[in-house]
Coordinates of C-alpha atoms and ligand atoms in Angstrom, one line a residue:
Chain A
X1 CA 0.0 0.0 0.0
X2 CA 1.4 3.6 -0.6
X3 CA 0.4 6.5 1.7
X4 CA -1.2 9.2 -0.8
X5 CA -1.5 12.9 0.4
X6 CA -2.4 16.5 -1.6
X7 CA -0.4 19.7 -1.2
X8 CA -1.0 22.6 -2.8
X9 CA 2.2 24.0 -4.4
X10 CA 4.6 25.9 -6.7
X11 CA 7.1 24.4 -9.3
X12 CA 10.4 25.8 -7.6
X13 CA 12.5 23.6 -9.9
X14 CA 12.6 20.4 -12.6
X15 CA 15.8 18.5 -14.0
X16 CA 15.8 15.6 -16.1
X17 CA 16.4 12.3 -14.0
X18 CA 17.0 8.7 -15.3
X19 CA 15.7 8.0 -18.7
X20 CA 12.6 9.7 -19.1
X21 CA 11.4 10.8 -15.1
X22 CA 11.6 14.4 -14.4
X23 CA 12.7 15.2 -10.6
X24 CA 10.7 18.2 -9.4
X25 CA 11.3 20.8 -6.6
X26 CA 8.0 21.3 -4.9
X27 CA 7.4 24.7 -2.5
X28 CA 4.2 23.7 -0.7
X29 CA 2.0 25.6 1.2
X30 CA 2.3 23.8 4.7
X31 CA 5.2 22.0 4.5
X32 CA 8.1 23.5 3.0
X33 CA 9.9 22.1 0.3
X34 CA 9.6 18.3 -1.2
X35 CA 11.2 16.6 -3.6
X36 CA 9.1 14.5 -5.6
X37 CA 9.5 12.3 -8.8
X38 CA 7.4 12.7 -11.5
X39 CA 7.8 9.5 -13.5
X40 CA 7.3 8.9 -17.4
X41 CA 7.0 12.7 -17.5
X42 CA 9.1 12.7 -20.8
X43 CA 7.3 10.5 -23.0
X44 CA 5.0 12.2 -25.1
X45 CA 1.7 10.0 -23.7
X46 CA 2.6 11.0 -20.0
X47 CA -0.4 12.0 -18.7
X48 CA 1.6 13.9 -16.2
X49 CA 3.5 15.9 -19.3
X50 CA 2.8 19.4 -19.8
X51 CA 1.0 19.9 -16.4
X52 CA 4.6 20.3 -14.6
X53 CA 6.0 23.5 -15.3
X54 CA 8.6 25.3 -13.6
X55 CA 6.7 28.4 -12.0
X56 CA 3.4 26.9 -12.3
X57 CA 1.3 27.0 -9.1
X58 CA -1.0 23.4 -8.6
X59 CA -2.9 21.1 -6.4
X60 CA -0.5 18.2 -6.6
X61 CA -1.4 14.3 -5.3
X62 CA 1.4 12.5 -4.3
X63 CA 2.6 9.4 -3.4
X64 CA 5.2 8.8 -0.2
X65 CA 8.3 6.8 -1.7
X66 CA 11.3 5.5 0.9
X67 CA 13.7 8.6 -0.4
X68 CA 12.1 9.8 -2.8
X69 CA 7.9 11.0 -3.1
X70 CA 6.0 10.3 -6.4
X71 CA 3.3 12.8 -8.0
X72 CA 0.5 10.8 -9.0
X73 CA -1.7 14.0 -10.1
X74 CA -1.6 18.0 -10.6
X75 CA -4.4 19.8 -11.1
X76 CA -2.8 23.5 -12.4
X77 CA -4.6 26.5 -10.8
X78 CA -2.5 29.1 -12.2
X79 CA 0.5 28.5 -14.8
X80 CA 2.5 31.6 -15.1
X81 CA 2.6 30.7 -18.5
X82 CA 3.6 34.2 -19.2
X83 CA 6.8 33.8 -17.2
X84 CA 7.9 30.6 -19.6
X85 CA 6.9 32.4 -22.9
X86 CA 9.0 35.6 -22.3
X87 CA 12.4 35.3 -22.0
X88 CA 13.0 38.2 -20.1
X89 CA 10.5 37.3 -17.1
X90 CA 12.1 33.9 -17.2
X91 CA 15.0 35.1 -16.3
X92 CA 13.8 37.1 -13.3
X93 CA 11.4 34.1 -12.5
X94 CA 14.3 31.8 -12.6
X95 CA 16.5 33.5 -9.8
X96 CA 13.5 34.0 -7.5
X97 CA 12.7 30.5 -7.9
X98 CA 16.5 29.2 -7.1
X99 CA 17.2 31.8 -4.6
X100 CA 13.8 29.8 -2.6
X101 CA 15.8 26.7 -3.4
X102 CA 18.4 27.7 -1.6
X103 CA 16.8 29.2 1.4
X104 CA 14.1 27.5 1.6
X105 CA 14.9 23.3 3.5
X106 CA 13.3 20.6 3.1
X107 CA 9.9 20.0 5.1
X108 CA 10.6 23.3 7.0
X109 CA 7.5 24.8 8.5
X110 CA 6.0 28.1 6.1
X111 CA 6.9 31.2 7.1
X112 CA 5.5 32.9 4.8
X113 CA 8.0 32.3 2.2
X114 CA 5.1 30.3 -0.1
X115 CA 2.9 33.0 0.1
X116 CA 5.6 35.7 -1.1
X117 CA 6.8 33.2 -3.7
X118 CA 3.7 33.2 -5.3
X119 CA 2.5 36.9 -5.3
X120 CA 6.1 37.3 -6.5
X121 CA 5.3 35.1 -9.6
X122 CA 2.2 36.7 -10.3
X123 CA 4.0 40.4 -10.3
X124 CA 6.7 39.3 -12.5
X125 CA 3.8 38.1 -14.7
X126 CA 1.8 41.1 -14.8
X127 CA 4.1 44.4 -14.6
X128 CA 6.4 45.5 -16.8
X129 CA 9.2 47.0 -14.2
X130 CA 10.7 43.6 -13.6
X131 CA 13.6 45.2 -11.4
X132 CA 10.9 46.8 -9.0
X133 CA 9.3 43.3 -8.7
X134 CA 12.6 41.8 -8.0
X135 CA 13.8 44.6 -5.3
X136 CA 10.8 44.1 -3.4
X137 CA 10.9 40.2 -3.2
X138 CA 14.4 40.8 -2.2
X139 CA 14.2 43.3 0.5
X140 CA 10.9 40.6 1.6
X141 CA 13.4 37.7 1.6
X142 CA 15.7 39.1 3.5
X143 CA 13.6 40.8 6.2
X144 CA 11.8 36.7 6.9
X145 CA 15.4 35.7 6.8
X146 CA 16.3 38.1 9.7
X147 CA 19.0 40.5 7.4
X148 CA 17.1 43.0 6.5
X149 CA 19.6 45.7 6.0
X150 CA 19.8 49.3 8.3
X151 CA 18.8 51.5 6.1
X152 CA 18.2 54.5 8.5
X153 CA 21.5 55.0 10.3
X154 CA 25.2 54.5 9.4
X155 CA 25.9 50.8 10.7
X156 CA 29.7 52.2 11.3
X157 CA 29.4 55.4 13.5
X158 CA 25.7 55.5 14.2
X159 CA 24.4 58.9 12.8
X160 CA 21.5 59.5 11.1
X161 CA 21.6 59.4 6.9
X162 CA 19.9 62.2 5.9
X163 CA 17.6 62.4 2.8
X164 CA 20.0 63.5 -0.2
X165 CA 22.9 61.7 1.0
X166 CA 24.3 58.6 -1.6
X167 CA 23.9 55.3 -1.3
X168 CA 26.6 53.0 -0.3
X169 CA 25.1 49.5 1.1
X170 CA 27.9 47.5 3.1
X171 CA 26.9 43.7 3.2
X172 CA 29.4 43.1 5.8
X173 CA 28.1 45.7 8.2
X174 CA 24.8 45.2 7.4
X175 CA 23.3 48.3 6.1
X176 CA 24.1 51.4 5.1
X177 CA 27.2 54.0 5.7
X178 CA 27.5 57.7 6.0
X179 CA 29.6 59.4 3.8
X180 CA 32.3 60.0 6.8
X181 CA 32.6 56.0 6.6
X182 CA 32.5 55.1 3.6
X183 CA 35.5 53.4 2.6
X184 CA 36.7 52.8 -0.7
X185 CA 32.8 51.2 -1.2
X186 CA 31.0 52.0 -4.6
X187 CA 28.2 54.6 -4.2
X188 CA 25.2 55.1 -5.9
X189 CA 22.8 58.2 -6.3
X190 CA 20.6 60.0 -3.7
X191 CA 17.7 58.4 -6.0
X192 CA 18.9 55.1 -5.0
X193 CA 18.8 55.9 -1.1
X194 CA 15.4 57.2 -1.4
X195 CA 14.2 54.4 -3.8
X196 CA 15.3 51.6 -0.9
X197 CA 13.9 53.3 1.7
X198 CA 10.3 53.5 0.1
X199 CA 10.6 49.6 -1.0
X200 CA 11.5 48.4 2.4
X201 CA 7.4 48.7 2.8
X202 CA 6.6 48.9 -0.7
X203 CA 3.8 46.4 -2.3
X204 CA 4.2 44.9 -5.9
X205 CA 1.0 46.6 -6.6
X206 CA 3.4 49.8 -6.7
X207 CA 5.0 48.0 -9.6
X208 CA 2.6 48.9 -12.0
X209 CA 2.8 52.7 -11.1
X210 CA 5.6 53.9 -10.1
X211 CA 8.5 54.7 -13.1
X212 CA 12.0 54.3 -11.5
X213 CA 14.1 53.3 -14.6
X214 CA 17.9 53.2 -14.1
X215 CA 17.5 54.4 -10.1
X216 CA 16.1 50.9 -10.2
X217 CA 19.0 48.8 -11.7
X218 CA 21.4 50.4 -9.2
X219 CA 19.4 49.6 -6.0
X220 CA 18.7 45.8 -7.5
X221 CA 22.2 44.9 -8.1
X222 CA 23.1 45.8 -4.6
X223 CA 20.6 44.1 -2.7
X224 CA 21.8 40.9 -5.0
X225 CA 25.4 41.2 -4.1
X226 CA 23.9 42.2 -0.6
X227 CA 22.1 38.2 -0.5
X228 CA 24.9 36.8 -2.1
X229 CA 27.1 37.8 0.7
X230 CA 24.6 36.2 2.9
X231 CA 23.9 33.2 1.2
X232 CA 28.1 33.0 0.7
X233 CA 27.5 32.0 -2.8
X234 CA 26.3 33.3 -6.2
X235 CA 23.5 31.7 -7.5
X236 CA 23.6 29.6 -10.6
X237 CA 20.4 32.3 -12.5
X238 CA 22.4 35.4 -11.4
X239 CA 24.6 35.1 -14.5
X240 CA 21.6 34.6 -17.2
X241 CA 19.9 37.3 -15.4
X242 CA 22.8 39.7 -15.4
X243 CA 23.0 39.2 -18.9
X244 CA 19.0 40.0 -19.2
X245 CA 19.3 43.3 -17.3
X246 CA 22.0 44.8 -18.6
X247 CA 20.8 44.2 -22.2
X248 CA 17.5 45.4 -21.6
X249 CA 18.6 48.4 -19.9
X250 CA 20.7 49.3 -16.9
X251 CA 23.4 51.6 -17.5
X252 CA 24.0 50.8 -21.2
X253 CA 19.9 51.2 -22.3
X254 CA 20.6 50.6 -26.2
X255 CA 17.1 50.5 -27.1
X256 CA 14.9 50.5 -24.3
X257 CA 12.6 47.8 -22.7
X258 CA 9.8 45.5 -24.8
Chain B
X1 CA 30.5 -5.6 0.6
X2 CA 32.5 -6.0 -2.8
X3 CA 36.0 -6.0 -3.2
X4 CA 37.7 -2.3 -3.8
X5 CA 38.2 -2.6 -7.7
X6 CA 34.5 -3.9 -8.1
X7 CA 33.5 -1.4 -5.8
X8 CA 35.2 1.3 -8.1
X9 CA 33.7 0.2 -11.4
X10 CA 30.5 0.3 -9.8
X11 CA 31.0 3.9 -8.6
X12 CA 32.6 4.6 -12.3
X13 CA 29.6 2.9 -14.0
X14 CA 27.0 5.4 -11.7
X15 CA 28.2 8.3 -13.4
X16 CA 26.9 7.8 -16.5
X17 CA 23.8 9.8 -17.0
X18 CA 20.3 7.7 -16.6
X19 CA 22.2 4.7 -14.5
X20 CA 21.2 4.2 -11.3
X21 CA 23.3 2.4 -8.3
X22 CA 21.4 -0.8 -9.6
X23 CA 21.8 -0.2 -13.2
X24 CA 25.5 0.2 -12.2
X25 CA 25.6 -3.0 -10.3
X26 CA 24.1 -5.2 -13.0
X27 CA 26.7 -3.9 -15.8
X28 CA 29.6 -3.9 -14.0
X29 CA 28.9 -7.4 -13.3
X30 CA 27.5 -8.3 -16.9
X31 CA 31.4 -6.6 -17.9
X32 CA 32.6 -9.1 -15.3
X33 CA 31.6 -12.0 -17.0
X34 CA 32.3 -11.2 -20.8
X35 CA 36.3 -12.4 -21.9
X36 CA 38.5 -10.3 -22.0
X37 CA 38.4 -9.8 -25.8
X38 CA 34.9 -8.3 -25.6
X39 CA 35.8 -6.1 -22.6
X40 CA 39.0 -4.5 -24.7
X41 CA 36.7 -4.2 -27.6
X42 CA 34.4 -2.0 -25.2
X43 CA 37.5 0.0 -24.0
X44 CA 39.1 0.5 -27.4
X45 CA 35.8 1.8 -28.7
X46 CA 35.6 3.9 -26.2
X47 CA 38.9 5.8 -26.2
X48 CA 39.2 5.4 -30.4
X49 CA 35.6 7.8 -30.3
X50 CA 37.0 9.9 -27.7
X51 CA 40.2 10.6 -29.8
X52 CA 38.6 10.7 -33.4
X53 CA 35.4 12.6 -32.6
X54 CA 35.4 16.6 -32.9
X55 CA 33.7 19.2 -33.8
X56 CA 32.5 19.5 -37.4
X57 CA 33.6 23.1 -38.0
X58 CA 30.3 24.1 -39.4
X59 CA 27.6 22.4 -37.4
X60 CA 29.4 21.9 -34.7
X61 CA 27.7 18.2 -34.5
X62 CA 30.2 15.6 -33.7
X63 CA 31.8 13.6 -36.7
X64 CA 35.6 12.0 -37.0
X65 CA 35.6 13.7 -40.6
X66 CA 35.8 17.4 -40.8
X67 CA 33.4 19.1 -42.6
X68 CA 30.9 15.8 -41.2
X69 CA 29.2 14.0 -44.1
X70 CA 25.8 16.2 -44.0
X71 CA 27.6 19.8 -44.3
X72 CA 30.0 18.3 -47.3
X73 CA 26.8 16.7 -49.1
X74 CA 26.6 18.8 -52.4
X75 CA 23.1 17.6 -52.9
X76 CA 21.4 19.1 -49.6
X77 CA 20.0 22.6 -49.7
X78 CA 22.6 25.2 -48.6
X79 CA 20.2 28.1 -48.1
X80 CA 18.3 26.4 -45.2
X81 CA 19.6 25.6 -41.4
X82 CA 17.8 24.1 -38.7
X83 CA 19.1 24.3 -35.5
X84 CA 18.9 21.6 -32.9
X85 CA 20.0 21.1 -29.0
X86 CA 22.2 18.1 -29.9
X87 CA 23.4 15.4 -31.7
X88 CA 20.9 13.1 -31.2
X89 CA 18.4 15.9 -32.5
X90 CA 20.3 15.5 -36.0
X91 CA 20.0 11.9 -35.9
X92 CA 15.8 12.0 -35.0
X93 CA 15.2 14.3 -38.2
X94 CA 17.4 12.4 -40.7
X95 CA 15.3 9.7 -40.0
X96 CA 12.4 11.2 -40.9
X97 CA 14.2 11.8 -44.3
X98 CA 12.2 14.9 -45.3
X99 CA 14.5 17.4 -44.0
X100 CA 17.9 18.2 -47.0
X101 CA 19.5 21.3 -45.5
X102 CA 21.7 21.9 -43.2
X103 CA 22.3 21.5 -39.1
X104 CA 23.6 23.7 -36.7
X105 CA 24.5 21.6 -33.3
X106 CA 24.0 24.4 -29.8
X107 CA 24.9 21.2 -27.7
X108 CA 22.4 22.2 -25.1
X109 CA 19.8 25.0 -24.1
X110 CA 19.8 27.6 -21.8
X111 CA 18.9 26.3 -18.4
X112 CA 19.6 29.5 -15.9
X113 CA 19.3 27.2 -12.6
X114 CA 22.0 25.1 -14.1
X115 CA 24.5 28.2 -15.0
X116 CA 23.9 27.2 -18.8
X117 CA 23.6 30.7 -20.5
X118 CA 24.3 31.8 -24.2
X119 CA 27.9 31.8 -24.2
X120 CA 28.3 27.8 -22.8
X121 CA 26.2 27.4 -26.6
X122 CA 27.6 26.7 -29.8
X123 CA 26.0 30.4 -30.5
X124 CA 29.0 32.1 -31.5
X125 CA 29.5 30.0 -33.9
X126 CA 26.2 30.0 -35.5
X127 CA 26.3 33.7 -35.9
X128 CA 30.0 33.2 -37.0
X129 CA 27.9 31.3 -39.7
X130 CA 25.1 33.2 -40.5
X131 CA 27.9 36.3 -41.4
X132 CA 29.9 33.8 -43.9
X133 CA 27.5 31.5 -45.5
X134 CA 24.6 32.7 -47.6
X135 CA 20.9 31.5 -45.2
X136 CA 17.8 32.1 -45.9
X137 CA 15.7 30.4 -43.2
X138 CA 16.3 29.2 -40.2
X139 CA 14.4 26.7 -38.6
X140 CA 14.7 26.6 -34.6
X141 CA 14.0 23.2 -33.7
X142 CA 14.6 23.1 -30.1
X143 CA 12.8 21.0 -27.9
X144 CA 9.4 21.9 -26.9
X145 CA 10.3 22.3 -23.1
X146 CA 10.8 25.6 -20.9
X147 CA 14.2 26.1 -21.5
X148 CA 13.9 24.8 -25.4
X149 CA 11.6 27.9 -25.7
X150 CA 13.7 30.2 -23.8
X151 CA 16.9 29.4 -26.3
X152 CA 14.3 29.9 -29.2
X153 CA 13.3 32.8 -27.9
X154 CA 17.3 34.3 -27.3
X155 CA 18.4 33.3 -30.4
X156 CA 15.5 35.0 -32.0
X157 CA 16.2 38.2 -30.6
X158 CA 19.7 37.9 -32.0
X159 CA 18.8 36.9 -35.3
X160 CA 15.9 38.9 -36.5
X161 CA 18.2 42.1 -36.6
X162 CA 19.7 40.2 -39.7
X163 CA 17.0 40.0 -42.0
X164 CA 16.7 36.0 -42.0
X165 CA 13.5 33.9 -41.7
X166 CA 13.3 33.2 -39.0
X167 CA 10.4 29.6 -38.1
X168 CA 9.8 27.7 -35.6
X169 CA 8.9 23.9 -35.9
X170 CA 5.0 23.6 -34.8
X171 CA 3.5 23.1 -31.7
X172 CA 1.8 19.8 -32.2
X173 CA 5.0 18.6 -29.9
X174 CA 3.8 17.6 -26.9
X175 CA 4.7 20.3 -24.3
X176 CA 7.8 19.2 -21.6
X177 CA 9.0 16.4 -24.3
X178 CA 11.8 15.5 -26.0
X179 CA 12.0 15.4 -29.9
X180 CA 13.9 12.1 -29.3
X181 CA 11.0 10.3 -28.5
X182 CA 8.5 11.7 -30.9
X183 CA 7.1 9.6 -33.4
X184 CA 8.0 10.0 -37.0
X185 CA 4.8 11.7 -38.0
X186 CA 3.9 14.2 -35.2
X187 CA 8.0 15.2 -36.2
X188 CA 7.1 15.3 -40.2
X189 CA 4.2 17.8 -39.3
X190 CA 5.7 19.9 -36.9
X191 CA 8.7 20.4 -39.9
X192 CA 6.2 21.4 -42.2
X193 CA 4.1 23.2 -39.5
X194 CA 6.4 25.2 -38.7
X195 CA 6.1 28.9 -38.6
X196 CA 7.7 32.2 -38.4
X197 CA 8.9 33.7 -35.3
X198 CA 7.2 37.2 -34.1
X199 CA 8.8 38.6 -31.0
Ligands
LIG301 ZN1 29.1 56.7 9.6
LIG302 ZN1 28.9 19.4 -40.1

């Protein structure tokens, strides 16, 4: 007899395994993350094929294996579809998805992590500002994770930044620095202070308003070197993504975004 | 418990992609059994493909004669390219026998979780291509799975600048499989299916 049991969950992740199984990364709602096989998945008569899609959000059944679980069923609610058919949202979708990989361990309790995944999905599906989407998720991941980064006072002397002052974010100090402190770190605009400030309890429903443009790709590509310090590692999607943003706009905007 | 050479075939045998500790098991001991003839036979081929096989400098698929036998056939249709994920991709349409131009090998997709991007691609090289040899259509014949569409979708953006026709074989693929398994048929249609890429 095998122990059957449904989860609602999101796609985090799926790799090729054996000859023609797929072995997919599972976020659930209640219980973290699972591994679980999806077998036959590769054969064009699967029944299983096409309804397990990285990003896509489901009511899976699955079966309880000795290592390994089994899905016996999905039923898709939503499919992101979006996020697969446009390579640009792929990208960002891609990194949120690993960076939950990687912070998320298996059969950990929820804390809230499933929730933000998915409203993150969703944003990246429906706005256009794909940094702002991104900035946000990050600035949410780190605050659940504890490391959300000072963003008031100088984490070296203490003193108030004041409004106007440039931005320099230290990871290894945690936060910000005034400009009596900062040394020899990179700093970006006065825009960019402002800009993290107002995400730290920004929405994603701001996304689809607010017009930050190149203020945006600054204050992103800190907080990701600011997660990679914490995470002590660069993630595998940073590099396609890199490549993404800085063709789409950035610095060097050739010929705008699509 | 084996002994520590069996132990290390075993463990040598796991690595290959698809084998399973079991899998392992059961052909290191099948090589166990087989003379010694047939196991140098195995090795030999082994390390002759290893030496002999490159690059074709045009397709980039595999071959031990450079240019391979398809880009020096003087009877297939120079003005066409399809491009696949690999080798095996080739191999699936000539069987179908309804495709006579020419390949172009990426060996592999891009697959951001897995650090694959553009330039791990044979991609260069197709562009490389595109600037020397006269095309006229390109057929993008990835396979019909996230990251099949994602490289159809990059390489699209990178070759529409150029004024080349640019298709796409059909979606009657089944979605998340691989061309390698597809019957001849659905693989005929989807050729002639295919059509041009709007991004
Ligand atoms: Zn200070
Ligand atoms: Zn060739």
């Amino acid at each position: 007899m095998v122990g059957l049991y449904r989860t609602r969950a999101v796609v985090l992740r799926v790799k090729d395994f054996g000859e023609a199984d797929r072995l997919v990364t599972l976020l659930t709602a209640e219980s973290g993350k699972v591994q679980a096989l999806a077998k036959g998945v590769r054969r064009p008569k699967s029944k299983l094929a096409g309804g397990i899609s990285i990003f896509s959000l489901g009511d899976f059944q699955l079966w309880q294996g000795k290592s390994l679980d089994g899905i016996k069923q999905v039923e898709i609610i939503e499919s992101y579809r979006l996020l697969r058919e446009n390579i640009e949202k792929m990208a960002y979708a891609s990194y949120v998805c690993e960076l939950t990989d990687q912070l998320q361990g298996e059969r950990d309790a929820d804390s809230g992590v499933f929730s933000l995944v998915i409203h993150t999905l969703a944003a990246l599906q429906d706005y256009e500002d794909l940094d702002l989407v991104l900035g946000i998720f990050l600035l949410r991941v780190l605050s659940i994770g504890g490391y959300l980064p000072e963003i008031n006072v100088c984490v070296s002397c203490g003193s108030v930044v004041p409004i106007g002052s440039s931005l320099v974010l230290s990871a290894s100090g945690g936060g910000i620095l005034c400009a009596d402190c900062i040394r020899g770190e990179k700093s970006a605009s006065a825009e960019a202070l402002s800009l993290l400030r107002f995400l730290v309890n920004a929405d994603y429903r701001l996304a689809g308003r607010i017009k930050a443009g190149s203020v945006n790709y600054q204050v992103v590509s800190l907080l990701m070197n600011y997660v990679t310090y914490y995470l002590e590692k660069r993630l595998k999607s940073s590099d396609f993504l890199d490549i993404i943003r800085e063709e789409k706009g950035g610095f060097k905007s050739v010929n705008g975004s699509k | 418990m084996y002994a520590r050479s069996i132990a290390q075939l075993i463990e040598e045998l796991g690595k290959l992609p698809g084998i399973g500790p079991k899998s392992a098991q059961r052909l290191a001991f099948h090589l166990l059994f087989q003379s010694k003839e047939e196991v140098k036979a195995l090795i030999e081929a082994i390390v002759k493909a290893k030496e002999e096989v490159k690059y074709c400098s045009q397709c980039q698929n595999l071959t031990d004669i450079n240019p391979c036998p398809i880009c020096s056939d003087l009877n297939r249709e120079k003005w066409l390219l399809c491009v696949v994920e690999n080798p095996q991709d080739v191999a699936a349409m000539e069987r179908i026998r309804e495709y006579r131009g020419q390949y172009h090998v990426l060996h592999g997709v891009i697959s951001p979780m897995d650090g694959v991007g553009p330039e791990d691609l044979k991609i260069r090289e197709l562009l490389q291509r595109l600037s020397n040899q006269d095309i006229k259509e390109i057929i993008i014949a990835t396979n019909p799975t996230v990251e099949g569409e994602a490289t159809a979708m990059y390489l699209a953006k990178l070759i529409k600048p150029l004024g080349i026709k640019l298709t796409r074989i059909a979606r009657g693929l089944p979605e998340g499989g691989d061309i390698d398994y597809v019957d001849q048929l659905t693989l005929v249609r989807a050729l002639e299916g295919r059509r041009e890429i709007d991004n």
